[in-house]
Amino acid sequence: MSDTLMTIHLKVWRQDAPTQPGKFVQYTVPGVNPHMSFLEMFDLLNEQLSVKGDIPVEFDNDCREGICGSCSMVINGMPHGPQRGTAACQLHMRHFKDGDHIVVEPWRAAAFPMIRDLVVDRSSLDRIIAAGGYISTNTGAAPDANSLPVDKDDSDRAFDYAACIGCGACVAACPNASASLFTAAKVGHLALLPQGAPERKRRVINMVEQMEKEGFGDCSNHGECEAACPKEISISAIAMMRREYVKAVVGS
Amino acid sequence: MSQTPTHPKLDAKIPSGHISEKWTNFKSTAKLVNPNNKRKHTIIVVGTGLAGGSAAASLAELGYNVKAFCIQDSGRRAHSIAAQGGINAAKNYPNDGDSIWRLFYDTVKGGDYRAREGNVYRLAQISNNIIDQCVAQGVPFAREYSGLLGNRSFGGAQVSRTFYARGQTGQQLLLGAYQAMEKMVGAGKIQMYARHEMLDLVVADGKARGIIVRDLVTGEIERHAADAVLLCTGGYGNVYYLSTNAKNSNVTAAWRCFKRGAFFANPCFTQIHPTCIPVSGDYQSKLTLMSESLRNDGRVWVPKTIGDKRSPEQIPEAERDYYLERKYPSFGNLVPRDVASRNAKEQADGGKGVGETGMAVYLDFADSIRRLGDHTISERYGNLFQMYEKITGDDPYKVPMRIYPAVHYTMGGLWVDYHLMSTIPGLFVLGEANFSDHGANRLGASALMQGLADGYFVIPYTLGNYIANNTFPKVDESSEPFAATEAEARGRINQLLSVNGSRTVQDYHRSLGHIMWDYVGMGRTRDGLQHAITEIGKMREEYWQNLKIPGSPDTMNKSLEFAGRVADFMELGELMARDALQREESCGGHFREEYQTEEGEAKRDDENFSFAAAWEYQGEGTLPTMNKEPLTFEYVAPSQRSYK
Amino acid sequence: MKEPNKLLSALTSQVGRKLLTGITGVLLVLFVISHLSGNLALLRSDPAPFNQYTQTLHSFGLLLIIVEVGLGLLILLHAYVGITIMQRKRAARKQGYDVVASKGGPSRQSLSSRTMAVTGIILLLFLVIHIVQMRFGPSISQGYSTMINGQEVRDLHRLVVEVFSNIWWVAFYVGVMIMLGFHLRHGIWSALQSLAAMKPRYSTAIYSVAFLLAVLLAVGFLILPIWIYINHRGATV
Ligand SMILES: Cc1cc2nc3c(=O)[nH]c(=O)nc-3n(C[C@H](O)[C@H](O)[C@H](O)COP(=O)(O)OP(=O)(O)OC[C@H]3O[C@@H](n4cnc5c(N)ncnc54)[C@H](O)[C@@H]3O)c2cc1C
Ligand code: HEM
Ligand code: SF4
Ligand code: FES
């Protein structure tokens, strides 16, 4: 692998505050090592800006290993960039070429209000969980863990859905800015486990309602969410959520 | 051996009775808070990781009003989310001889006899309830075809007591706690303050009664009052700049409490994890852990010849040194973390390191792939292999992984008694932030266990006891202690901004990291530590004269956030070096090169160092003083750890 | 959920809307299939079979009218819900992206999926024209009459042939049928995905079947005007 340093041309969305208009600003970043992650390239840019006395670009990040769901950049029109199953923090510069032009934008959705530069407010996703994305077991009330066997296949499928990191890339990618994949992943995770059964009906109805209240768009089955999802969660989750919903409405 | 602490505040308050009855005795005699009164009490929980999330949810369920704070934009993103390998419990489902006693014993021994027996026993007892609780919450732990829970052996344990959820155990456990917490947010019992950073602790009439926070979006400084403060702010591994911790992990909250009178215990006890992806350049912002479960099937080796730069497949079997298998025949590749890490360093220092930097050793799966097939290996480690490939661009099915130790966990932290209360009444410290139950070395899969034990099962009792035993005259957020503490917090921010020099925060942090890693890292010496103290001192001075923070205090400004944290890291780094200097022995993760056996193993000095070192702040410009909480071992007689 | 208002709120929820477009969409597809199979009679040069077919339909009298009104309501409901979805979509992202690209892979996003509202509205306008032109077009009294089984009936075949002898009408119908194909390319897949909740492994198969069906329907319809134009060029206008 070549270690020759690259120069990258960035066009980054800058916005000081939700109330102020934003704009794209072009930056040229020399000295980009191909082993760097995309966020490390931004660190480099920010160092260069800081030294010049310019204001660094704000972007959310924390774990930098694709699990916390903080990072959130639309890179060349694709949330988390061109690689599938990858969060922006796991995207490495070796996938770009010297002299490449890259456009970087924040997640765009009315339910994700702008905060600053590439940082948006995703608390709407928390509120969807608060509306029903849990199993109510007060601490201490649990029976022995092995008292309720769970079919391994169900458990594995539940896990596939539970892998969601709550990043919101599905919303960012969706032409309708729908949060269906996020919501469905949680509905699916909990509906597949016997522990989740008692609250099944209320959960799906309340979570779907919250999704609507937050101003997310409808699902049109574009499937763009699954393509963008860093955990590659399948839209079968959305199908399952609909089935759960019908059962909840008809069956009570 | 029973001695008294050197400071009256260091009373561990271990309940009486046989070790297996202490916790029950405490619970049955603890005072309770009347259910109707609980809603009259507000509790602040700082941090929403496993410790904070579980505590906030449990306390809100009990009826307390909880205010929860975290730095990230959502409670779900706390650093705990990144834990991979698993969580221990003494369930003994595999029937392989595990028990509460054995988990207790292993933890005390694994910690190299630098932890409190009473706490550790309680942890082992509670471990089983945690699994029950999490399964009931819908945590999708691995299962067998029978539908029952699966277990694996982890980090050198000789029993299979680790519950896991693929390589994302921390994530699944945290989501369980987070969801429980969000439920109470929905119910109005928890007020969630995401993107808020605690800048200081407010002490009124000798008790912790509130905190000062900065709203990280608007830059506003806020005051929050409560009847007790729970600090669940995680570990301080980022003092090394490069660590496996999340970027926002920091010591600030704990350090501020230290400066308000909470003792800081064993700051030098750091865990260096043996299996991380090696550093590849100065641009690197963090290190990535490869779960140590990999050592179950991977073999660690280096070339036998110094400076052998051939590519791994060109090195014949006879010219490879499987040094762990050679030196530790009974544990082989599964020796505890500190031993594995130190040995890797020894190989690299001896010139046998591999890769471009020479700061790596091989972790080779070729044998296992031959024995078990690609399929089995991918089933066990598929996601880890993928992660490795994503980062390095190499395919571990074909080329051996390159690994090297990295800073991972800090056993040290704020001193707490059996009730998890610090030396400031009303300030409780949970999870990695306290000096914990892991002594000088933490066993794999035990941090998740401890965080959840603290939050779900210990604090609801001990906090209740504190609330019931004390009176809480109303403190007003406009009262003097709040105003004064806020003024100090503002003062620090203004001071940072007013420097207007030329070096960035990241630059300082990186330099601090180099000093820490080189001199307060895996191998420590008297000279090195003294050198570190001098260097950090110089750097601190320069910091306040040459720091550059762009931007303003009243917007989101990550440079400013980090500037405050790095300032605290520098002070902490110095204290860590002092602590390492005073501890003239080697134990667990603390390896003083002067104190080793002939075979190069850690040499403990129980005669003189069987104590927790609790540092007490003495004011700006004065050195902190060290107090000792003696450790007595009634149930597990200390012995030299041997993994031969 | 016994109370009617709860049922209503369920139907107007995101999931409810999706199910409504899906169900109405599938019913419309079924209608379109039967409509096409009847219209294939136009491929014959003999006008009788086609007129026979329309005559049979009309012999149902009131029943036909009920079905027609039902179909009308179905279309209106479908269109209404579809347009609601599009309005919410616009509100859900007020500021768009500078660059939009797809990661491909499992994405089912296409020109077809992005233009559902446009193609849908074109279909709606078309339907109005089509119904005015055909259903309420010249009748027996205007001389469009023929004898089927000794009975005087409306000569719809003549009307169709006349319309499709005009190149502009042919172009219009062909154009709209391509729009129909586009609408159904995503629509059939989407309805099945919404209603059938299938396993991911069937997804590709269903996506392909949807494509095939959409092409067949569109081509089936657009062949008719072209065929008639070729065969009846220069006939009466
Ligand atoms: C990569 C990795 C893998 C690991 N794997 C395992 C494993 O397999 N098994 C195991 O047992 N352990 C593992 N550990 C260790 C374990 O994950 C941690 O020790 C544990 O999760 C710490 O939990 P915590 O709740 O104490 O703190 P954290 O999860 O670190 O949470 C800290 C919280 O405090 C908040 N906070 C911090 N400072 C402030 C402030 N000033 N103001 C406001 N909020 C603040 C943060 O926002 C966050 O919410 C692993 C650690 C790492 C790094
Ligand atoms: C009359 C005017 C029409 C309008 C305005 C219209 C509009 C729409 C819109 C906007 C959608 C997308 C809904 C979404 O994205 O979720 C849709 C879906 C669909 N339409 Fe239409 N449409 C019309 C006519 C038709 C006709 C005539 C047919 C059948 C021949 C049809 C079949 C379908 C199908 C099958 C779907 C998919 C339903 C789903 O997504 O679940 N539509 N329509
Ligand atoms: S479903 Fe995927 S894209 Fe959506 S929030 Fe979860 S992890 Fe992110
Ligand atoms: S920074 Fe955590 S997922 Fe990217």
PDB file of C-alpha atoms and ligand atoms in Angstrom, chain A residues 39 61-71 87-89 165, ligand 4:
ATOM      1  CA  LEU A  39     -12.319  11.897  10.627  1.00  0.00           C
ATOM      2  CA  ASN A  61     -17.601  11.865  16.856  1.00  0.00           C
ATOM      3  CA  ASP A  62     -16.639   9.760  19.823  1.00  0.00           C
ATOM      4  CA  CYS A  63     -15.762   6.086  19.551  1.00  0.00           C
ATOM      5  CA  ARG A  64     -14.131   6.310  16.141  1.00  0.00           C
ATOM      6  CA  GLU A  65     -14.701   2.627  15.628  1.00  0.00           C
ATOM      7  CA  GLY A  66     -18.192   2.504  14.213  1.00  0.00           C
ATOM      8  CA  ILE A  67     -20.214   1.658  17.290  1.00  0.00           C
ATOM      9  CA  CYS A  68     -21.345   4.803  19.105  1.00  0.00           C
ATOM     10  CA  GLY A  69     -23.268   6.272  16.188  1.00  0.00           C
ATOM     11  CA  SER A  70     -21.957   9.797  16.756  1.00  0.00           C
ATOM     12  CA  CYS A  71     -20.305  10.508  13.460  1.00  0.00           C
ATOM     13  CA  ALA A  87     -19.468   4.507   9.537  1.00  0.00           C
ATOM     14  CA  ALA A  88     -17.617   7.665   8.527  1.00  0.00           C
ATOM     15  CA  CYS A  89     -15.098   7.084  11.298  1.00  0.00           C
ATOM     16  CA  ILE A 165     -26.164   2.267  16.411  1.00  0.00           C
TER      17      ILE A 165
HETATM   18  S1  FES D   4     -17.483   7.994  15.920  1.00  0.00           S
HETATM   19 FE1  FES D   4     -18.597   6.373  16.834  1.00  0.00          FE
HETATM   20  S2  FES D   4     -19.616   5.528  15.135  1.00  0.00           S
HETATM   21 FE2  FES D   4     -18.296   6.943  14.196  1.00  0.00          FE
END
